[in-house]
């Protein structure tokens, strides 16, 4: 798999960062309309766009590091808000 990572803007996310109840940061960049959900602190070894606009980042062992959602406002009910539940 080839890396799909480019300068999409999530590395410059300064808009909204939701980390209140979890160590799993969820970031929304209102300028680029991208949501990034980070599952671990692992180093991204590869990225794969399994579905159009949904990019999954993996570490060297194949574990998911994060998920990037492009055009988030078209795919999510409220990209700038999160409801976090523990079941």
mmCIF file of N, CA and C in Angstrom:
data_model
loop_
_atom_site.group_PDB
_atom_site.id
_atom_site.type_symbol
_atom_site.label_atom_id
_atom_site.label_comp_id
_atom_site.label_asym_id
_atom_site.label_seq_id
_atom_site.Cartn_x
_atom_site.Cartn_y
_atom_site.Cartn_z
ATOM 1 N N UNK A 1 0.833 -1.180 0.000
ATOM 2 C CA UNK A 1 0.000 0.000 0.000
ATOM 3 C C UNK A 1 0.877 1.243 0.000
ATOM 4 N N UNK A 2 0.482 2.203 -0.730
ATOM 5 C CA UNK A 2 1.239 3.447 -0.763
ATOM 6 C C UNK A 2 0.651 4.440 0.220
ATOM 7 N N UNK A 3 1.482 5.304 0.677
ATOM 8 C CA UNK A 3 1.041 6.314 1.627
ATOM 9 C C UNK A 3 0.208 7.359 0.904
ATOM 10 N N UNK A 4 -0.952 7.650 1.463
ATOM 11 C CA UNK A 4 -1.833 8.667 0.897
ATOM 12 C C UNK A 4 -1.685 9.989 1.638
ATOM 13 N N UNK A 5 -0.806 10.008 2.617
ATOM 14 C CA UNK A 5 -0.650 11.201 3.426
ATOM 15 C C UNK A 5 -0.063 12.334 2.595
ATOM 16 N N UNK A 6 -0.703 13.455 2.676
ATOM 17 C CA UNK A 6 -0.212 14.648 1.995
ATOM 18 C C UNK A 6 -0.527 15.827 2.887
ATOM 19 N N UNK A 7 -0.358 16.994 2.377
ATOM 20 C CA UNK A 7 -0.628 18.191 3.167
ATOM 21 C C UNK A 7 -2.110 18.516 3.111
ATOM 22 N N UNK A 8 -2.943 17.655 3.712
ATOM 23 C CA UNK A 8 -4.394 17.864 3.706
ATOM 24 C C UNK A 8 -4.816 18.858 4.769
ATOM 25 N N UNK A 9 -3.961 19.164 5.680
ATOM 26 C CA UNK A 9 -4.265 20.186 6.659
ATOM 27 C C UNK A 9 -4.541 19.692 8.061
ATOM 28 N N UNK A 10 -4.730 18.378 8.276
ATOM 29 C CA UNK A 10 -5.063 17.975 9.629
ATOM 30 C C UNK A 10 -3.890 18.154 10.569
ATOM 31 N N UNK A 11 -2.650 18.237 10.042
ATOM 32 C CA UNK A 11 -1.520 18.476 10.931
ATOM 33 C C UNK A 11 -1.531 19.909 11.456
ATOM 34 N N UNK A 12 -2.304 20.781 10.824
ATOM 35 C CA UNK A 12 -2.398 22.168 11.252
ATOM 36 C C UNK A 12 -3.713 22.439 11.982
ATOM 37 N N UNK A 13 -4.369 21.387 12.441
ATOM 38 C CA UNK A 13 -5.682 21.575 13.048
ATOM 39 C C UNK A 13 -5.580 22.425 14.306
ATOM 40 N N UNK A 14 -6.228 23.545 14.246
ATOM 41 C CA UNK A 14 -6.230 24.428 15.401
ATOM 42 C C UNK A 14 -7.653 24.820 15.750
ATOM 43 N N UNK A 15 -8.626 24.306 15.025
ATOM 44 C CA UNK A 15 -10.007 24.722 15.209
ATOM 45 C C UNK A 15 -10.609 24.181 16.491
ATOM 46 N N UNK A 16 -10.849 22.898 16.507
ATOM 47 C CA UNK A 16 -11.526 22.280 17.644
ATOM 48 C C UNK A 16 -10.793 21.000 17.987
ATOM 49 N N UNK A 17 -10.464 20.822 19.247
ATOM 50 C CA UNK A 17 -9.806 19.593 19.674
ATOM 51 C C UNK A 17 -10.563 19.070 20.883
ATOM 52 N N UNK A 18 -11.161 17.883 20.723
ATOM 53 C CA UNK A 18 -11.990 17.323 21.774
ATOM 54 C C UNK A 18 -11.252 16.178 22.448
ATOM 55 N N UNK A 19 -10.803 16.408 23.664
ATOM 56 C CA UNK A 19 -10.093 15.380 24.412
ATOM 57 C C UNK A 19 -10.610 15.320 25.839
ATOM 58 N N UNK A 20 -11.800 15.717 26.090
ATOM 59 C CA UNK A 20 -12.305 15.904 27.432
ATOM 60 C C UNK A 20 -12.365 14.631 28.264
ATOM 61 N N UNK A 21 -12.927 13.568 27.726
ATOM 62 C CA UNK A 21 -13.135 12.362 28.514
ATOM 63 C C UNK A 21 -12.266 11.199 28.081
ATOM 64 N N UNK A 22 -11.440 11.384 27.120
ATOM 65 C CA UNK A 22 -10.729 10.256 26.544
ATOM 66 C C UNK A 22 -9.317 10.651 26.188
ATOM 67 N N UNK A 23 -8.473 9.645 26.035
ATOM 68 C CA UNK A 23 -7.135 9.885 25.524
ATOM 69 C C UNK A 23 -7.112 9.649 24.027
ATOM 70 N N UNK A 24 -8.288 9.599 23.418
ATOM 71 C CA UNK A 24 -8.419 9.417 21.986
ATOM 72 C C UNK A 24 -8.826 10.768 21.393
ATOM 73 N N UNK A 25 -7.855 11.579 20.962
ATOM 74 C CA UNK A 25 -8.201 12.897 20.441
ATOM 75 C C UNK A 25 -9.007 12.799 19.147
ATOM 76 N N UNK A 26 -10.015 13.647 19.066
ATOM 77 C CA UNK A 26 -10.809 13.786 17.853
ATOM 78 C C UNK A 26 -10.694 15.246 17.453
ATOM 79 N N UNK A 27 -10.156 15.478 16.274
ATOM 80 C CA UNK A 27 -9.906 16.850 15.826
ATOM 81 C C UNK A 27 -10.725 17.157 14.580
ATOM 82 N N UNK A 28 -11.295 18.349 14.553
ATOM 83 C CA UNK A 28 -12.017 18.809 13.362
ATOM 84 C C UNK A 28 -11.401 20.124 12.906
ATOM 85 N N UNK A 29 -10.999 20.153 11.648
ATOM 86 C CA UNK A 29 -10.458 21.369 11.060
ATOM 87 C C UNK A 29 -11.539 21.975 10.185
ATOM 88 N N UNK A 30 -12.094 23.063 10.635
ATOM 89 C CA UNK A 30 -13.201 23.690 9.925
ATOM 90 C C UNK A 30 -12.770 24.247 8.553
ATOM 91 N N UNK A 31 -11.506 24.645 8.438
ATOM 92 C CA UNK A 31 -11.016 25.200 7.162
ATOM 93 C C UNK A 31 -10.895 24.145 6.077
ATOM 94 N N UNK A 32 -10.426 22.942 6.448
ATOM 95 C CA UNK A 32 -10.236 21.874 5.462
ATOM 96 C C UNK A 32 -11.384 20.868 5.478
ATOM 97 N N UNK A 33 -12.283 20.973 6.463
ATOM 98 C CA UNK A 33 -13.432 20.086 6.621
ATOM 99 C C UNK A 33 -12.981 18.633 6.778
ATOM 100 N N UNK A 34 -12.019 18.432 7.695
ATOM 101 C CA UNK A 34 -11.462 17.104 7.949
ATOM 102 C C UNK A 34 -11.585 16.774 9.428
ATOM 103 N N UNK A 35 -12.045 15.554 9.710
ATOM 104 C CA UNK A 35 -12.055 15.025 11.076
ATOM 105 C C UNK A 35 -10.965 13.970 11.152
ATOM 106 N N UNK A 36 -10.176 14.008 12.236
ATOM 107 C CA UNK A 36 -9.151 12.983 12.455
ATOM 108 C C UNK A 36 -9.341 12.398 13.842
ATOM 109 N N UNK A 37 -9.488 11.077 13.906
ATOM 110 C CA UNK A 37 -9.640 10.355 15.163
ATOM 111 C C UNK A 37 -8.357 9.566 15.383
ATOM 112 N N UNK A 38 -7.672 9.857 16.468
ATOM 113 C CA UNK A 38 -6.389 9.199 16.753
ATOM 114 C C UNK A 38 -6.593 8.140 17.832
ATOM 115 N N UNK A 39 -6.255 6.888 17.516
ATOM 116 C CA UNK A 39 -6.449 5.776 18.433
ATOM 117 C C UNK A 39 -5.218 5.462 19.264
ATOM 118 N N UNK A 40 -4.041 5.782 18.744
ATOM 119 C CA UNK A 40 -2.816 5.481 19.487
ATOM 120 C C UNK A 40 -1.748 6.502 19.143
ATOM 121 N N UNK A 41 -0.677 6.449 19.909
ATOM 122 C CA UNK A 41 0.466 7.334 19.674
ATOM 123 C C UNK A 41 1.466 6.708 18.710
ATOM 124 N N UNK A 42 1.117 5.560 18.143
ATOM 125 C CA UNK A 42 2.019 4.875 17.224
ATOM 126 C C UNK A 42 2.380 5.718 16.016
ATOM 127 N N UNK A 43 3.524 5.414 15.441
ATOM 128 C CA UNK A 43 3.989 6.113 14.250
ATOM 129 C C UNK A 43 3.268 5.542 13.023
ATOM 130 N N UNK A 44 2.756 6.410 12.177
ATOM 131 C CA UNK A 44 2.052 5.972 10.975
ATOM 132 C C UNK A 44 3.064 5.437 9.968
ATOM 133 N N UNK A 45 2.888 4.165 9.602
ATOM 134 C CA UNK A 45 3.769 3.525 8.625
ATOM 135 C C UNK A 45 3.143 3.521 7.237
ATOM 136 N N UNK A 46 1.817 3.434 7.190
ATOM 137 C CA UNK A 46 1.127 3.451 5.901
ATOM 138 C C UNK A 46 -0.308 3.915 6.087
ATOM 139 N N UNK A 47 -0.885 4.366 5.007
ATOM 140 C CA UNK A 47 -2.270 4.835 4.996
ATOM 141 C C UNK A 47 -2.982 4.190 3.824
ATOM 142 N N UNK A 48 -4.273 3.934 4.022
ATOM 143 C CA UNK A 48 -5.040 3.280 2.977
ATOM 144 C C UNK A 48 -6.423 3.906 2.904
ATOM 145 N N UNK A 49 -6.823 4.329 1.721
ATOM 146 C CA UNK A 49 -8.153 4.884 1.516
ATOM 147 C C UNK A 49 -9.071 3.744 1.090
ATOM 148 N N UNK A 50 -9.656 3.054 2.087
ATOM 149 C CA UNK A 50 -10.507 1.903 1.814
ATOM 150 C C UNK A 50 -11.802 2.300 1.110
ATOM 151 N N UNK A 51 -12.373 3.404 1.515
ATOM 152 C CA UNK A 51 -13.579 3.969 0.912
ATOM 153 C C UNK A 51 -13.258 5.405 0.528
ATOM 154 N N UNK A 52 -13.904 5.954 -0.484
ATOM 155 C CA UNK A 52 -13.617 7.341 -0.878
ATOM 156 C C UNK A 52 -13.786 8.313 0.296
ATOM 157 N N UNK A 53 -12.721 9.035 0.609
ATOM 158 C CA UNK A 53 -12.754 10.039 1.655
ATOM 159 C C UNK A 53 -12.555 9.519 3.064
ATOM 160 N N UNK A 54 -12.307 8.216 3.232
ATOM 161 C CA UNK A 54 -12.050 7.627 4.539
ATOM 162 C C UNK A 54 -10.658 6.995 4.490
ATOM 163 N N UNK A 55 -9.718 7.587 5.192
ATOM 164 C CA UNK A 55 -8.328 7.137 5.154
ATOM 165 C C UNK A 55 -7.963 6.556 6.516
ATOM 166 N N UNK A 56 -7.465 5.337 6.510
ATOM 167 C CA UNK A 56 -7.075 4.666 7.738
ATOM 168 C C UNK A 56 -5.552 4.613 7.798
ATOM 169 N N UNK A 57 -5.002 5.072 8.927
ATOM 170 C CA UNK A 57 -3.556 5.064 9.148
ATOM 171 C C UNK A 57 -3.191 3.852 10.004
ATOM 172 N N UNK A 58 -2.107 3.162 9.618
ATOM 173 C CA UNK A 58 -1.641 1.966 10.316
ATOM 174 C C UNK A 58 -0.205 2.151 10.772
ATOM 175 N N UNK A 59 0.147 1.483 11.886
ATOM 176 C CA UNK A 59 1.538 1.462 12.315
ATOM 177 C C UNK A 59 2.259 0.313 11.609
ATOM 178 N N UNK A 60 3.507 0.098 11.936
ATOM 179 C CA UNK A 60 4.301 -0.937 11.292
ATOM 180 C C UNK A 60 3.822 -2.353 11.538
ATOM 181 N N UNK A 61 3.018 -2.554 12.603
ATOM 182 C CA UNK A 61 2.483 -3.878 12.914
ATOM 183 C C UNK A 61 1.076 -4.094 12.370
ATOM 184 N N UNK A 62 0.553 -3.099 11.651
ATOM 185 C CA UNK A 62 -0.790 -3.224 11.084
ATOM 186 C C UNK A 62 -1.910 -2.783 11.998
ATOM 187 N N UNK A 63 -1.574 -2.191 13.143
ATOM 188 C CA UNK A 63 -2.590 -1.678 14.060
ATOM 189 C C UNK A 63 -3.070 -0.308 13.587
ATOM 190 N N UNK A 64 -4.341 -0.020 13.810
ATOM 191 C CA UNK A 64 -4.881 1.277 13.405
ATOM 192 C C UNK A 64 -4.357 2.367 14.337
ATOM 193 N N UNK A 65 -3.802 3.403 13.750
ATOM 194 C CA UNK A 65 -3.321 4.571 14.490
ATOM 195 C C UNK A 65 -4.390 5.653 14.479
ATOM 196 N N UNK A 66 -5.040 5.850 13.330
ATOM 197 C CA UNK A 66 -6.055 6.881 13.234
ATOM 198 C C UNK A 66 -6.905 6.733 11.991
ATOM 199 N N UNK A 67 -8.006 7.468 11.993
ATOM 200 C CA UNK A 67 -8.913 7.503 10.849
ATOM 201 C C UNK A 67 -9.157 8.953 10.491
ATOM 202 N N UNK A 68 -9.033 9.249 9.209
ATOM 203 C CA UNK A 68 -9.239 10.596 8.688
ATOM 204 C C UNK A 68 -10.482 10.588 7.808
ATOM 205 N N UNK A 69 -11.392 11.544 8.054
ATOM 206 C CA UNK A 69 -12.612 11.654 7.273
ATOM 207 C C UNK A 69 -12.565 12.971 6.508
ATOM 208 N N UNK A 70 -12.459 12.870 5.178
ATOM 209 C CA UNK A 70 -12.450 14.057 4.324
ATOM 210 C C UNK A 70 -13.886 14.504 4.064
ATOM 211 N N UNK A 71 -14.090 15.782 3.810
ATOM 212 C CA UNK A 71 -15.434 16.345 3.591
ATOM 213 C C UNK A 71 -16.367 15.930 4.723
ATOM 214 N N UNK A 72 -15.911 16.101 5.939
ATOM 215 C CA UNK A 72 -16.618 15.618 7.128
ATOM 216 C C UNK A 72 -18.025 16.191 7.259
ATOM 217 N N UNK A 73 -18.221 17.429 6.900
ATOM 218 C CA UNK A 73 -19.544 18.032 7.063
ATOM 219 C C UNK A 73 -20.589 17.372 6.169
ATOM 220 N N UNK A 74 -20.149 16.673 5.133
ATOM 221 C CA UNK A 74 -21.080 15.966 4.244
ATOM 222 C C UNK A 74 -21.319 14.539 4.704
ATOM 223 N N UNK A 75 -20.468 14.031 5.611
ATOM 224 C CA UNK A 75 -20.556 12.635 6.034
ATOM 225 C C UNK A 75 -21.007 12.472 7.480
ATOM 226 N N UNK A 76 -20.992 13.545 8.251
ATOM 227 C CA UNK A 76 -21.318 13.464 9.668
ATOM 228 C C UNK A 76 -22.456 14.418 9.987
ATOM 229 N N UNK A 77 -23.264 14.046 10.961
ATOM 230 C CA UNK A 77 -24.377 14.905 11.356
ATOM 231 C C UNK A 77 -23.856 16.227 11.906
ATOM 232 N N UNK A 78 -22.850 16.153 12.771
ATOM 233 C CA UNK A 78 -22.295 17.355 13.403
ATOM 234 C C UNK A 78 -20.795 17.147 13.595
ATOM 235 N N UNK A 79 -19.970 17.465 12.604
ATOM 236 C CA UNK A 79 -18.544 17.194 12.713
ATOM 237 C C UNK A 79 -17.830 17.980 13.810
ATOM 238 N N UNK A 80 -18.415 19.078 14.251
ATOM 239 C CA UNK A 80 -17.758 19.882 15.287
ATOM 240 C C UNK A 80 -18.246 19.548 16.693
ATOM 241 N N UNK A 81 -18.959 18.408 16.838
ATOM 242 C CA UNK A 81 -19.422 17.984 18.145
ATOM 243 C C UNK A 81 -19.338 16.471 18.269
ATOM 244 N N UNK A 82 -19.092 16.006 19.489
ATOM 245 C CA UNK A 82 -18.943 14.574 19.723
ATOM 246 C C UNK A 82 -19.722 14.196 20.969
ATOM 247 N N UNK A 83 -20.396 13.052 20.918
ATOM 248 C CA UNK A 83 -20.995 12.462 22.093
ATOM 249 C C UNK A 83 -20.199 11.219 22.405
ATOM 250 N N UNK A 84 -19.609 11.161 23.569
ATOM 251 C CA UNK A 84 -18.746 10.047 23.948
ATOM 252 C C UNK A 84 -19.483 9.194 24.972
ATOM 253 N N UNK A 85 -19.628 7.923 24.683
ATOM 254 C CA UNK A 85 -20.311 7.019 25.591
ATOM 255 C C UNK A 85 -19.424 5.828 25.902
ATOM 256 N N UNK A 86 -19.466 5.370 27.134
ATOM 257 C CA UNK A 86 -18.777 4.152 27.522
ATOM 258 C C UNK A 86 -19.851 3.128 27.836
ATOM 259 N N UNK A 87 -19.829 2.021 27.107
ATOM 260 C CA UNK A 87 -20.872 1.000 27.310
ATOM 261 C C UNK A 87 -20.371 -0.123 28.171
#
